Amino acid sequence: MTYTSTPEVQEMKARVCALHAELLRWGLVTWTSGNVSGRVPGTDLIVIKPSGVSYDDLAPELMVVTDLDGKILEGDLAPSSDAESHNEVYRRMPETGGVVHTHSPYATAWAARAEPIPCVLTAMADEFGGEIPLGPFALIGSDAIGKGIVETLRGHRSPAVIMQNHGVFTIGKDPKSAVKAAVMTEDVARTVHISRQLGEPVPIPQADVDRLYDRYQNVYGQQPAPKEQ
């Protein structure tokens, strides 16, 4: 089967490229670190940032398109060194439409301590449904990181995992949702770190975590108007 680019692929390339600016805007990355990828809806096509390219130089036409096995289908540059980790998530969690990786400082500090971020804020209960879990240590360049992400997040409400001694990976229904999770991860990691300098944070009871999560996921924000009978 011959690969032919489509308008949907081109749209995803533009979207993924633009979302990298959000990583800079929220202080989640430095130099060329970090990456965003997106799955073209209804396909097994993945769009991801090229490896080692400055954020200032990114453009939609530089984004790399691969299949789920990492075969390059479109693009003249090598994909991110984290591409295999992203692909492993897409292969094993097919509901995932976007993956983000950062080394944002506060969240990565928790990763360096090999400690999950406890659920001590209502914002955490809302967004993550509990603690932000810790994933295992794994070396870059194989599917080991991806497997660790999947094994940690499966059965967990959190869209984020901090991988030991490494950094943050987040997932979402689309790339923008995964970027939002990365922004929120750094925000709560910073706040919980500051609270620990003042004393021991107070955990939220699980029943209240469940109520907060349900409200935020199902009630918060603009809801569609009921249809007239």
mmCIF file of C-alpha atoms in Angstrom:
data_model
loop_
_atom_site.group_PDB
_atom_site.id
_atom_site.type_symbol
_atom_site.label_atom_id
_atom_site.label_comp_id
_atom_site.label_asym_id
_atom_site.label_seq_id
_atom_site.Cartn_x
_atom_site.Cartn_y
_atom_site.Cartn_z
ATOM 1 C CA MET A 1 0.000 0.000 0.000
ATOM 2 C CA THR A 2 1.440 3.357 -1.021
ATOM 3 C CA TYR A 3 1.217 6.151 1.522
ATOM 4 C CA THR A 4 -0.475 9.318 0.309
ATOM 5 C CA SER A 5 -0.694 12.388 2.525
ATOM 6 C CA THR A 6 -4.191 13.737 3.179
ATOM 7 C CA PRO A 7 -5.677 17.055 4.344
ATOM 8 C CA GLU A 8 -6.177 15.444 7.764
ATOM 9 C CA VAL A 9 -2.453 14.667 7.980
ATOM 10 C CA GLN A 10 -1.532 18.210 6.968
ATOM 11 C CA GLU A 11 -3.932 19.607 9.559
ATOM 12 C CA MET A 12 -2.389 17.439 12.281
ATOM 13 C CA LYS A 13 1.112 18.555 11.266
ATOM 14 C CA ALA A 14 0.060 22.192 11.668
ATOM 15 C CA ARG A 15 -1.638 21.463 14.998
ATOM 16 C CA VAL A 16 1.280 19.515 16.469
ATOM 17 C CA CYS A 17 3.758 22.157 15.320
ATOM 18 C CA ALA A 18 1.742 24.979 16.909
ATOM 19 C CA LEU A 19 1.344 23.154 20.218
ATOM 20 C CA HIS A 20 5.104 23.085 20.741
ATOM 21 C CA ALA A 21 4.897 26.841 21.305
ATOM 22 C CA GLU A 22 2.672 26.108 24.315
ATOM 23 C CA LEU A 23 5.461 24.051 25.897
ATOM 24 C CA LEU A 24 7.712 27.102 25.679
ATOM 25 C CA ARG A 25 4.997 29.510 26.818
ATOM 26 C CA TRP A 26 4.396 27.538 30.005
ATOM 27 C CA GLY A 27 8.100 26.947 30.728
ATOM 28 C CA LEU A 28 7.972 23.173 30.310
ATOM 29 C CA VAL A 29 10.999 22.722 28.013
ATOM 30 C CA THR A 30 14.505 24.050 27.376
ATOM 31 C CA TRP A 31 16.502 24.191 24.151
ATOM 32 C CA THR A 32 15.338 21.242 21.995
ATOM 33 C CA SER A 33 14.045 18.980 24.764
ATOM 34 C CA GLY A 34 10.447 17.821 24.879
ATOM 35 C CA ASN A 35 8.008 16.838 22.164
ATOM 36 C CA VAL A 36 4.364 16.643 21.161
ATOM 37 C CA SER A 37 2.822 13.993 18.937
ATOM 38 C CA GLY A 38 -0.662 13.432 17.591
ATOM 39 C CA ARG A 39 -2.515 10.539 16.067
ATOM 40 C CA VAL A 40 -4.455 11.390 12.923
ATOM 41 C CA PRO A 41 -8.056 10.463 13.870
ATOM 42 C CA GLY A 42 -9.259 7.167 12.459
ATOM 43 C CA THR A 43 -5.793 6.118 11.282
ATOM 44 C CA ASP A 44 -2.542 4.561 12.513
ATOM 45 C CA LEU A 45 -0.578 7.641 11.428
ATOM 46 C CA ILE A 46 1.478 9.539 14.004
ATOM 47 C CA VAL A 47 2.770 13.104 13.598
ATOM 48 C CA ILE A 48 5.735 14.027 15.810
ATOM 49 C CA LYS A 49 8.431 16.668 16.198
ATOM 50 C CA PRO A 50 11.768 16.049 14.446
ATOM 51 C CA SER A 51 14.758 15.284 16.644
ATOM 52 C CA GLY A 52 17.080 18.074 17.783
ATOM 53 C CA VAL A 53 15.384 20.930 15.934
ATOM 54 C CA SER A 54 15.102 24.258 17.750
ATOM 55 C CA TYR A 55 11.605 25.345 18.677
ATOM 56 C CA ASP A 56 12.208 28.616 16.834
ATOM 57 C CA ASP A 57 12.851 26.666 13.632
ATOM 58 C CA LEU A 58 9.846 24.346 13.788
ATOM 59 C CA ALA A 59 7.374 24.507 10.915
ATOM 60 C CA PRO A 60 4.508 22.215 9.882
ATOM 61 C CA GLU A 61 6.437 20.925 6.890
ATOM 62 C CA LEU A 62 9.229 19.722 9.226
ATOM 63 C CA MET A 63 6.927 17.471 11.260
ATOM 64 C CA VAL A 64 7.538 13.762 10.727
ATOM 65 C CA VAL A 65 4.765 11.290 9.896
ATOM 66 C CA THR A 66 5.252 7.650 10.891
ATOM 67 C CA ASP A 67 3.202 4.508 11.218
ATOM 68 C CA LEU A 68 2.745 2.769 14.570
ATOM 69 C CA ASP A 69 5.959 0.810 14.032
ATOM 70 C CA GLY A 70 7.979 3.982 13.550
ATOM 71 C CA LYS A 71 8.418 3.721 9.788
ATOM 72 C CA ILE A 72 8.827 7.219 8.351
ATOM 73 C CA LEU A 73 6.106 7.924 5.797
ATOM 74 C CA GLU A 74 6.611 11.653 5.351
ATOM 75 C CA GLY A 75 9.432 14.003 6.304
ATOM 76 C CA ASP A 76 13.105 14.480 5.551
ATOM 77 C CA LEU A 77 14.274 14.557 9.175
ATOM 78 C CA ALA A 78 14.588 11.881 11.847
ATOM 79 C CA PRO A 79 11.697 11.810 14.338
ATOM 80 C CA SER A 80 12.158 12.628 18.012
ATOM 81 C CA SER A 81 14.342 10.249 19.986
ATOM 82 C CA ASP A 82 11.237 9.606 22.097
ATOM 83 C CA ALA A 83 9.196 8.461 19.080
ATOM 84 C CA GLU A 84 9.358 4.791 20.054
ATOM 85 C CA SER A 85 7.980 5.629 23.500
ATOM 86 C CA HIS A 86 5.114 7.555 21.921
ATOM 87 C CA ASN A 87 4.408 4.745 19.454
ATOM 88 C CA GLU A 88 4.298 2.145 22.210
ATOM 89 C CA VAL A 89 1.620 4.192 23.956
ATOM 90 C CA TYR A 90 -0.418 4.541 20.752
ATOM 91 C CA ARG A 91 -0.101 0.824 20.009
ATOM 92 C CA ARG A 92 -1.204 -0.340 23.437
ATOM 93 C CA MET A 93 -3.625 2.454 24.356
ATOM 94 C CA PRO A 94 -5.492 2.982 21.078
ATOM 95 C CA GLU A 95 -7.881 5.496 22.635
ATOM 96 C CA THR A 96 -4.927 7.897 22.970
ATOM 97 C CA GLY A 97 -4.869 10.737 20.433
ATOM 98 C CA GLY A 98 -1.945 12.779 21.752
ATOM 99 C CA VAL A 99 1.269 12.271 23.747
ATOM 100 C CA VAL A 100 3.544 14.907 25.283
ATOM 101 C CA HIS A 101 6.955 14.582 26.901
ATOM 102 C CA THR A 102 8.657 17.292 28.949
ATOM 103 C CA HIS A 103 11.397 17.721 31.511
ATOM 104 C CA SER A 104 9.499 20.502 33.298
ATOM 105 C CA PRO A 105 11.574 21.378 36.386
ATOM 106 C CA TYR A 106 9.277 20.830 39.361
ATOM 107 C CA ALA A 107 7.662 17.664 38.067
ATOM 108 C CA THR A 108 11.049 16.295 37.043
ATOM 109 C CA ALA A 109 12.345 17.060 40.535
ATOM 110 C CA TRP A 110 9.704 14.648 41.851
ATOM 111 C CA ALA A 111 10.899 12.121 39.255
ATOM 112 C CA ALA A 112 14.466 12.552 40.505
ATOM 113 C CA ARG A 113 13.236 11.693 44.008
ATOM 114 C CA ALA A 114 11.370 8.670 42.616
ATOM 115 C CA GLU A 115 8.220 9.847 44.353
ATOM 116 C CA PRO A 116 4.655 10.181 43.055
ATOM 117 C CA ILE A 117 2.947 13.538 43.564
ATOM 118 C CA PRO A 118 0.289 13.054 46.271
ATOM 119 C CA CYS A 119 -3.263 14.275 45.741
ATOM 120 C CA VAL A 120 -3.431 17.188 48.179
ATOM 121 C CA LEU A 121 -5.116 19.790 45.946
ATOM 122 C CA THR A 122 -8.628 19.940 44.550
ATOM 123 C CA ALA A 123 -7.072 20.821 41.183
ATOM 124 C CA MET A 124 -5.299 17.465 41.260
ATOM 125 C CA ALA A 125 -8.497 15.617 42.112
ATOM 126 C CA ASP A 126 -10.227 17.429 39.242
ATOM 127 C CA GLU A 127 -7.643 16.821 36.559
ATOM 128 C CA PHE A 128 -5.870 13.626 37.622
ATOM 129 C CA GLY A 129 -8.411 11.808 39.794
ATOM 130 C CA GLY A 130 -5.760 11.129 42.421
ATOM 131 C CA GLU A 131 -1.993 11.199 42.694
ATOM 132 C CA ILE A 132 0.265 11.623 39.689
ATOM 133 C CA PRO A 133 1.909 8.190 39.618
ATOM 134 C CA LEU A 134 5.573 7.331 39.335
ATOM 135 C CA GLY A 135 6.704 5.130 36.464
ATOM 136 C CA PRO A 136 9.831 2.937 36.416
ATOM 137 C CA PHE A 137 13.331 3.938 35.356
ATOM 138 C CA ALA A 138 14.114 3.011 31.750
ATOM 139 C CA LEU A 139 16.749 3.944 29.201
ATOM 140 C CA ILE A 140 15.939 6.112 26.182
ATOM 141 C CA GLY A 141 15.979 4.575 22.714
ATOM 142 C CA SER A 142 13.810 1.482 23.088
ATOM 143 C CA ASP A 143 10.201 0.665 23.865
ATOM 144 C CA ALA A 144 11.014 0.256 27.582
ATOM 145 C CA ILE A 145 9.871 3.775 28.462
ATOM 146 C CA GLY A 146 6.655 3.347 26.516
ATOM 147 C CA LYS A 147 5.951 0.048 28.251
ATOM 148 C CA GLY A 148 6.539 1.707 31.619
ATOM 149 C CA ILE A 149 4.137 4.513 30.743
ATOM 150 C CA VAL A 150 1.408 2.101 29.673
ATOM 151 C CA GLU A 151 1.831 -0.222 32.644
ATOM 152 C CA THR A 152 1.658 2.731 35.039
ATOM 153 C CA LEU A 153 -1.311 4.535 33.485
ATOM 154 C CA ARG A 154 -3.504 1.538 32.669
ATOM 155 C CA GLY A 155 -6.250 1.405 35.246
ATOM 156 C CA HIS A 156 -5.255 4.838 36.568
ATOM 157 C CA ARG A 157 -7.324 7.992 36.066
ATOM 158 C CA SER A 158 -4.271 10.200 35.709
ATOM 159 C CA PRO A 159 -3.357 11.350 32.181
ATOM 160 C CA ALA A 160 0.188 11.997 33.451
ATOM 161 C CA VAL A 161 3.070 9.911 34.721
ATOM 162 C CA ILE A 162 6.449 11.014 36.019
ATOM 163 C CA MET A 163 9.082 8.526 34.910
ATOM 164 C CA GLN A 164 11.791 7.924 37.492
ATOM 165 C CA ASN A 165 14.970 9.975 36.912
ATOM 166 C CA HIS A 166 13.603 11.154 33.575
ATOM 167 C CA GLY A 167 10.593 13.435 33.254
ATOM 168 C CA VAL A 168 6.927 13.748 32.424
ATOM 169 C CA PHE A 169 4.756 11.942 29.878
ATOM 170 C CA THR A 170 1.116 12.874 29.402
ATOM 171 C CA ILE A 171 -1.633 11.490 27.197
ATOM 172 C CA GLY A 172 -4.942 12.821 25.958
ATOM 173 C CA LYS A 173 -7.810 12.325 23.544
ATOM 174 C CA ASP A 174 -5.915 14.700 21.228
ATOM 175 C CA PRO A 175 -2.583 16.571 21.342
ATOM 176 C CA LYS A 176 -4.076 19.685 22.970
ATOM 177 C CA SER A 177 -5.495 17.620 25.837
ATOM 178 C CA ALA A 178 -2.083 16.037 26.395
ATOM 179 C CA VAL A 179 -0.449 19.493 26.436
ATOM 180 C CA LYS A 180 -3.008 20.702 28.995
ATOM 181 C CA ALA A 181 -2.168 17.707 31.201
ATOM 182 C CA ALA A 182 1.545 18.564 30.955
ATOM 183 C CA VAL A 183 0.858 22.180 31.960
ATOM 184 C CA MET A 184 -1.273 21.087 34.904
ATOM 185 C CA THR A 185 1.307 18.525 35.993
ATOM 186 C CA GLU A 186 3.995 21.176 36.341
ATOM 187 C CA ASP A 187 1.592 23.569 38.073
ATOM 188 C CA VAL A 188 0.587 21.130 40.814
ATOM 189 C CA ALA A 189 4.124 19.740 41.135
ATOM 190 C CA ARG A 190 5.328 23.250 41.954
ATOM 191 C CA THR A 191 2.531 23.974 44.423
ATOM 192 C CA VAL A 192 2.889 20.670 46.275
ATOM 193 C CA HIS A 193 6.668 21.156 46.434
ATOM 194 C CA ILE A 194 6.198 24.610 47.987
ATOM 195 C CA SER A 195 3.692 23.230 50.494
ATOM 196 C CA ARG A 196 6.210 20.631 51.632
ATOM 197 C CA GLN A 197 8.666 23.381 52.500
ATOM 198 C CA LEU A 198 6.090 24.673 54.992
ATOM 199 C CA GLY A 199 5.048 21.342 56.455
ATOM 200 C CA GLU A 200 3.364 18.084 55.541
ATOM 201 C CA PRO A 201 0.550 18.510 52.983
ATOM 202 C CA VAL A 202 -2.882 17.217 54.018
ATOM 203 C CA PRO A 203 -4.263 14.533 51.676
ATOM 204 C CA ILE A 204 -7.835 14.730 50.382
ATOM 205 C CA PRO A 205 -10.049 11.788 51.412
ATOM 206 C CA GLN A 206 -10.623 9.374 48.530
ATOM 207 C CA ALA A 207 -14.406 9.828 48.574
ATOM 208 C CA ASP A 208 -13.955 13.566 48.075
ATOM 209 C CA VAL A 209 -11.378 12.966 45.339
ATOM 210 C CA ASP A 210 -13.958 10.821 43.547
ATOM 211 C CA ARG A 211 -16.645 13.498 43.859
ATOM 212 C CA LEU A 212 -14.342 16.254 42.639
ATOM 213 C CA TYR A 213 -13.151 14.192 39.688
ATOM 214 C CA ASP A 214 -16.694 13.282 38.637
ATOM 215 C CA ARG A 215 -17.835 16.906 38.843
ATOM 216 C CA TYR A 216 -14.898 18.252 36.862
ATOM 217 C CA GLN A 217 -15.077 15.588 34.179
ATOM 218 C CA ASN A 218 -18.866 15.545 33.764
ATOM 219 C CA VAL A 219 -20.349 18.833 35.017
ATOM 220 C CA TYR A 220 -17.717 21.587 34.924
ATOM 221 C CA GLY A 221 -17.650 23.955 31.945
ATOM 222 C CA GLN A 222 -20.226 24.582 29.258
ATOM 223 C CA GLN A 223 -22.635 21.706 28.864
ATOM 224 C CA PRO A 224 -24.807 21.131 25.798
ATOM 225 C CA ALA A 225 -28.349 22.431 26.175
ATOM 226 C CA PRO A 226 -30.991 19.716 26.620
ATOM 227 C CA LYS A 227 -32.878 18.848 23.463
ATOM 228 C CA GLU A 228 -36.492 19.884 23.300
ATOM 229 C CA GLN A 229 -38.964 17.049 23.325
#
